[in-house]
Short mmCIF file of C-alpha atoms in Angstrom, two decimals:
data_model
loop_
_atom_site.label_atom_id
_atom_site.label_comp_id
_atom_site.label_asym_id
_atom_site.label_seq_id
_atom_site.Cartn_x
_atom_site.Cartn_y
_atom_site.Cartn_z
CA UNK A 1 -3.97 5.37 -15.07
CA UNK A 2 -2.74 1.71 -14.76
CA UNK A 3 -5.73 -0.71 -14.19
CA UNK A 4 -5.07 -3.83 -12.37
CA UNK A 5 -7.55 -6.75 -12.77
CA UNK A 6 -7.10 -9.55 -10.19
CA UNK A 7 -8.51 -13.23 -10.58
CA UNK A 8 -10.98 -15.11 -9.54
CA UNK A 9 -12.38 -12.95 -6.67
CA UNK A 10 -12.45 -15.39 -4.21
CA UNK A 11 -10.68 -18.86 -3.74
CA UNK A 12 -12.19 -21.74 -1.72
CA UNK A 13 -9.45 -23.94 -1.09
CA UNK A 14 -8.47 -26.07 1.80
CA UNK A 15 -5.29 -26.24 4.19
CA UNK A 16 -2.22 -27.43 2.28
CA UNK A 17 -3.15 -26.75 -1.37
CA UNK A 18 -1.90 -24.67 -3.56
CA UNK A 19 -3.14 -21.27 -4.37
CA UNK A 20 -2.57 -19.53 -7.67
CA UNK A 21 -3.37 -15.78 -7.81
CA UNK A 22 -3.62 -13.52 -10.81
CA UNK A 23 -3.33 -10.15 -11.67
CA UNK A 24 -3.40 -8.71 -14.83
CA UNK A 25 -2.27 -5.03 -16.05
CA UNK A 26 -3.86 -2.58 -18.57
CA UNK A 27 -0.45 -1.45 -19.51
CA UNK A 28 3.26 -3.05 -18.48
CA UNK A 29 3.87 -2.37 -15.82
CA UNK A 30 7.36 -0.15 -15.77
CA UNK A 31 10.62 -2.01 -14.50
CA UNK A 32 8.17 -4.78 -13.03
CA UNK A 33 7.61 -2.72 -10.45
CA UNK A 34 4.54 -4.93 -8.72
CA UNK A 35 4.06 -5.99 -5.61
CA UNK A 36 1.60 -8.38 -3.44
CA UNK A 37 0.06 -7.50 0.04
CA UNK A 38 -1.82 -9.69 2.16
CA UNK A 39 -4.80 -8.24 4.40
CA UNK A 40 -6.36 -10.08 7.12
CA UNK A 41 -9.73 -8.72 8.74
CA UNK A 42 -8.83 -6.27 11.09
CA UNK A 43 -5.43 -5.48 10.10
CA UNK A 44 -3.29 -3.43 7.70
CA UNK A 45 -2.00 -4.73 4.76
CA UNK A 46 1.45 -6.74 4.69
CA UNK A 47 3.92 -6.85 2.04
CA UNK A 48 4.59 -10.01 0.62
CA UNK A 49 6.66 -9.65 -2.86
CA UNK A 50 7.94 -6.58 -4.08
CA UNK A 51 9.26 -6.51 -7.94
CA UNK A 52 7.10 -8.93 -8.54
CA UNK A 53 9.31 -11.60 -7.38
CA UNK A 54 11.19 -10.65 -4.21
CA UNK A 55 10.12 -11.88 -0.69
CA UNK A 56 10.11 -9.09 1.19
CA UNK A 57 11.82 -9.48 4.50
CA UNK A 58 9.76 -11.89 7.02
CA UNK A 59 7.93 -13.40 4.00
CA UNK A 60 7.79 -17.48 4.05
CA UNK A 61 9.14 -19.37 1.38
CA UNK A 62 5.96 -20.83 0.40
CA UNK A 63 4.97 -17.69 -0.83
CA UNK A 64 6.22 -16.52 -4.28
CA UNK A 65 5.74 -13.90 -7.47
CA UNK A 66 6.43 -14.50 -11.13
CA UNK A 67 5.55 -12.45 -14.14
CA UNK A 68 6.25 -9.83 -16.29
CA UNK A 69 5.19 -6.94 -18.53
CA UNK A 70 1.32 -7.27 -17.97
CA UNK A 71 0.80 -10.58 -16.50
CA UNK A 72 1.87 -11.66 -12.36
CA UNK A 73 1.06 -14.25 -10.21
CA UNK A 74 0.94 -15.04 -6.71
CA UNK A 75 1.26 -18.69 -5.43
CA UNK A 76 1.03 -20.17 -2.42
CA UNK A 77 2.60 -23.60 -2.39
CA UNK A 78 0.93 -24.97 0.66
CA UNK A 79 -1.61 -22.92 2.56
CA UNK A 80 -1.17 -22.37 6.21
CA UNK A 81 -4.48 -21.48 8.50
CA UNK A 82 -3.07 -17.95 8.56
CA UNK A 83 -2.71 -17.73 5.01
CA UNK A 84 -6.75 -16.91 4.15
CA UNK A 85 -6.86 -13.95 3.80
CA UNK A 86 -7.52 -10.87 1.03
CA UNK A 87 -4.68 -10.45 -1.36
CA UNK A 88 -3.82 -7.59 -3.19
CA UNK A 89 -1.77 -6.42 -6.16
CA UNK A 90 -0.17 -3.46 -6.92
CA UNK A 91 1.67 -1.44 -9.12
CA UNK A 92 4.34 1.49 -8.52
CA UNK A 93 5.95 1.71 -11.16
CA UNK A 94 3.73 4.64 -13.12
CA UNK A 95 1.95 7.58 -11.41
CA UNK A 96 -0.27 7.25 -10.07
CA UNK A 97 0.17 4.36 -8.09
CA UNK A 98 -2.92 1.68 -8.17
CA UNK A 99 -3.84 -1.66 -6.20
CA UNK A 100 -6.24 -4.30 -7.68
CA UNK A 101 -9.33 -5.55 -6.54
CA UNK A 102 -8.24 -7.80 -4.27
CA UNK A 103 -8.52 -11.82 -4.28
CA UNK A 104 -10.00 -13.51 -0.86
CA UNK A 105 -8.69 -16.83 -0.14
CA UNK A 106 -10.90 -18.43 1.80
CA UNK A 107 -11.51 -22.13 3.74
CA UNK A 108 -12.97 -24.42 1.35
CA UNK B 1 12.13 -1.60 13.91
CA UNK B 2 10.79 0.95 12.16
CA UNK B 3 6.72 1.50 13.38
CA UNK B 4 4.51 4.23 12.30
CA UNK B 5 1.47 5.17 13.80
CA UNK B 6 -1.30 7.85 12.31
CA UNK B 7 -3.66 10.08 14.34
CA UNK B 8 -6.06 12.74 14.21
CA UNK B 9 -9.73 13.03 14.84
CA UNK B 10 -12.04 10.27 14.01
CA UNK B 11 -15.03 12.38 12.82
CA UNK B 12 -14.82 15.13 10.71
CA UNK B 13 -18.18 17.43 9.21
CA UNK B 14 -18.64 17.38 5.73
CA UNK B 15 -16.68 20.46 3.82
CA UNK B 16 -14.30 20.64 6.32
CA UNK B 17 -10.83 19.36 6.05
CA UNK B 18 -9.44 15.97 7.45
CA UNK B 19 -6.01 16.28 9.05
CA UNK B 20 -3.71 13.15 9.84
CA UNK B 21 -0.12 13.07 11.24
CA UNK B 22 1.71 9.64 10.75
CA UNK B 23 4.62 9.53 13.51
CA UNK B 24 8.11 7.54 12.16
CA UNK B 25 9.36 5.41 15.41
CA UNK B 26 12.42 3.36 15.40
CA UNK B 27 13.98 4.98 12.44
CA UNK B 28 14.65 8.06 11.00
CA UNK B 29 12.16 9.53 7.93
CA UNK B 30 15.29 10.28 6.27
CA UNK B 31 15.98 8.78 2.80
CA UNK B 32 12.62 7.23 2.37
CA UNK B 33 9.43 8.50 0.57
CA UNK B 34 6.15 7.64 2.43
CA UNK B 35 2.75 7.51 1.37
CA UNK B 36 -0.85 7.52 2.61
CA UNK B 37 -3.42 5.20 1.53
CA UNK B 38 -7.11 4.64 2.51
CA UNK B 39 -10.08 2.20 2.63
CA UNK B 40 -13.48 2.46 2.25
CA UNK B 41 -15.19 0.18 4.47
CA UNK B 42 -15.99 -2.79 2.40
CA UNK B 43 -13.80 -2.14 0.05
CA UNK B 44 -10.04 -2.07 -1.61
CA UNK B 45 -7.26 0.22 -0.72
CA UNK B 46 -6.62 3.48 -2.74
CA UNK B 47 -3.33 5.17 -2.78
CA UNK B 48 -3.26 9.11 -2.32
CA UNK B 49 -0.07 10.34 -2.51
CA UNK B 50 3.56 10.18 -1.14
CA UNK B 51 5.90 12.73 -0.14
CA UNK B 52 10.07 12.35 0.26
CA UNK B 53 12.10 13.58 2.98
CA UNK B 54 13.26 16.59 1.10
CA UNK B 55 9.56 17.84 0.39
CA UNK B 56 8.97 16.59 -3.05
CA UNK B 57 4.97 15.48 -3.45
CA UNK B 58 3.24 12.99 -5.89
CA UNK B 59 -0.74 13.02 -5.59
CA UNK B 60 -3.19 10.74 -7.23
CA UNK B 61 -4.77 12.95 -9.88
CA UNK B 62 -8.36 11.95 -8.10
CA UNK B 63 -7.50 13.93 -5.14
CA UNK B 64 -4.85 16.25 -6.32
CA UNK B 65 -7.27 19.15 -6.39
CA UNK B 66 -7.99 18.57 -2.32
CA UNK B 67 -5.15 16.88 -0.97
CA UNK B 68 -1.75 18.28 0.81
CA UNK B 69 0.84 15.70 2.20
CA UNK B 70 3.86 17.73 4.18
CA UNK B 71 6.79 16.45 6.18
CA UNK B 72 8.02 17.41 9.47
CA UNK B 73 11.89 15.72 9.43
CA UNK B 74 12.49 17.51 13.16
CA UNK B 75 9.59 15.68 14.44
CA UNK B 76 9.73 12.42 12.27
CA UNK B 77 6.55 12.79 11.26
CA UNK B 78 4.53 13.07 8.00
CA UNK B 79 0.64 14.33 7.64
CA UNK B 80 -2.00 14.68 5.17
CA UNK B 81 -4.75 17.24 4.22
CA UNK B 82 -7.73 16.47 2.36
CA UNK B 83 -10.04 19.55 2.32
CA UNK B 84 -14.04 19.70 1.54
CA UNK B 85 -14.57 16.13 2.77
CA UNK B 86 -17.91 14.58 2.22
CA UNK B 87 -19.47 11.44 3.20
CA UNK B 88 -17.18 9.36 0.01
CA UNK B 89 -14.01 10.67 1.87
CA UNK B 90 -15.13 8.01 4.74
CA UNK B 91 -12.37 5.45 5.14
CA UNK B 92 -9.46 4.05 7.40
CA UNK B 93 -6.53 5.88 6.73
CA UNK B 94 -3.11 4.56 6.09
CA UNK B 95 0.30 5.54 6.57
CA UNK B 96 3.05 3.61 5.06
CA UNK B 97 7.21 3.58 4.19
CA UNK B 98 7.99 3.60 0.47
CA UNK B 99 10.78 1.25 0.75
CA UNK B 100 13.68 1.77 -1.63
CA UNK B 101 17.41 3.22 -2.49
CA UNK B 102 18.67 6.33 -3.50
CA UNK B 103 21.26 6.12 -6.47
CA UNK B 104 24.75 6.84 -5.88
CA UNK B 105 23.92 10.66 -7.48
CA UNK B 106 20.32 10.83 -5.65
CA UNK B 107 18.65 11.44 -8.43
CA UNK B 108 16.77 8.15 -8.89
CA UNK B 109 15.20 6.39 -6.00
CA UNK B 110 14.47 2.44 -6.46
CA UNK B 111 10.96 1.66 -4.76
CA UNK B 112 11.05 -2.12 -2.89
CA UNK B 113 7.27 -1.52 -2.39
CA UNK B 114 5.27 -0.28 0.76
CA UNK B 115 7.38 -2.17 3.58
CA UNK B 116 5.96 -0.49 6.76
CA UNK B 117 3.01 0.27 7.28
CA UNK B 118 0.36 1.44 9.95
CA UNK B 119 -2.00 0.15 11.64
CA UNK B 120 -4.64 2.55 10.13
CA UNK B 121 -7.12 4.94 11.69
CA UNK B 122 -10.67 5.20 10.76
CA UNK B 123 -12.21 8.64 9.45
CA UNK B 124 -15.66 9.08 8.98
CA UNK B 125 -17.52 11.96 7.42
CA UNK B 126 -20.54 13.13 9.16
CA UNK B 127 -22.55 15.76 10.45
#
């Protein structure tokens, strides 16, 4: 089973700042099948990025994904108030699909 | 647009079977894969398994002995059964669409991620 480790656990930033979230895999992610999801309190997760760098429908262009193999990054160029949430990476290249433990982006 | 809705009992007794259904509206269940995911209170996400419209399944080994996912294309629904539940199975249960496309010969499915999620349903295991 692939283990995904996200860092940092919590990111304290102000609106307008840049956020950089990391996701490291215990093994190479096949076909770069790596997704990023956003979860706001009390809501279901929402797909932001798939295939490591492709934005899902409706994802604002301030969100970008990069990386390959075992190291992946989600960047939010300028934080908007609605971006303060928990972010999960997820790999779907090897069964079982697995999620990282999450990074909470909170208002500083 | 496609919407998913989970339904089923919110309270299940220990050792009994948890049964949930996900109804797909605004689109067809055909030509996609469909997953169940759960989230224990205050914790992260765990993938339970998926099913194709033709009934092919893949389960998380951690739950494989207790899980069955089935599909009813005539009702545009798929379902989850989890047997012998304990308090550790208390969670919000989500269904989701595994977006993707089939190869021309329908032998390979190229995934584009879980792009549509249900709102989630809370299941508590307690006597």
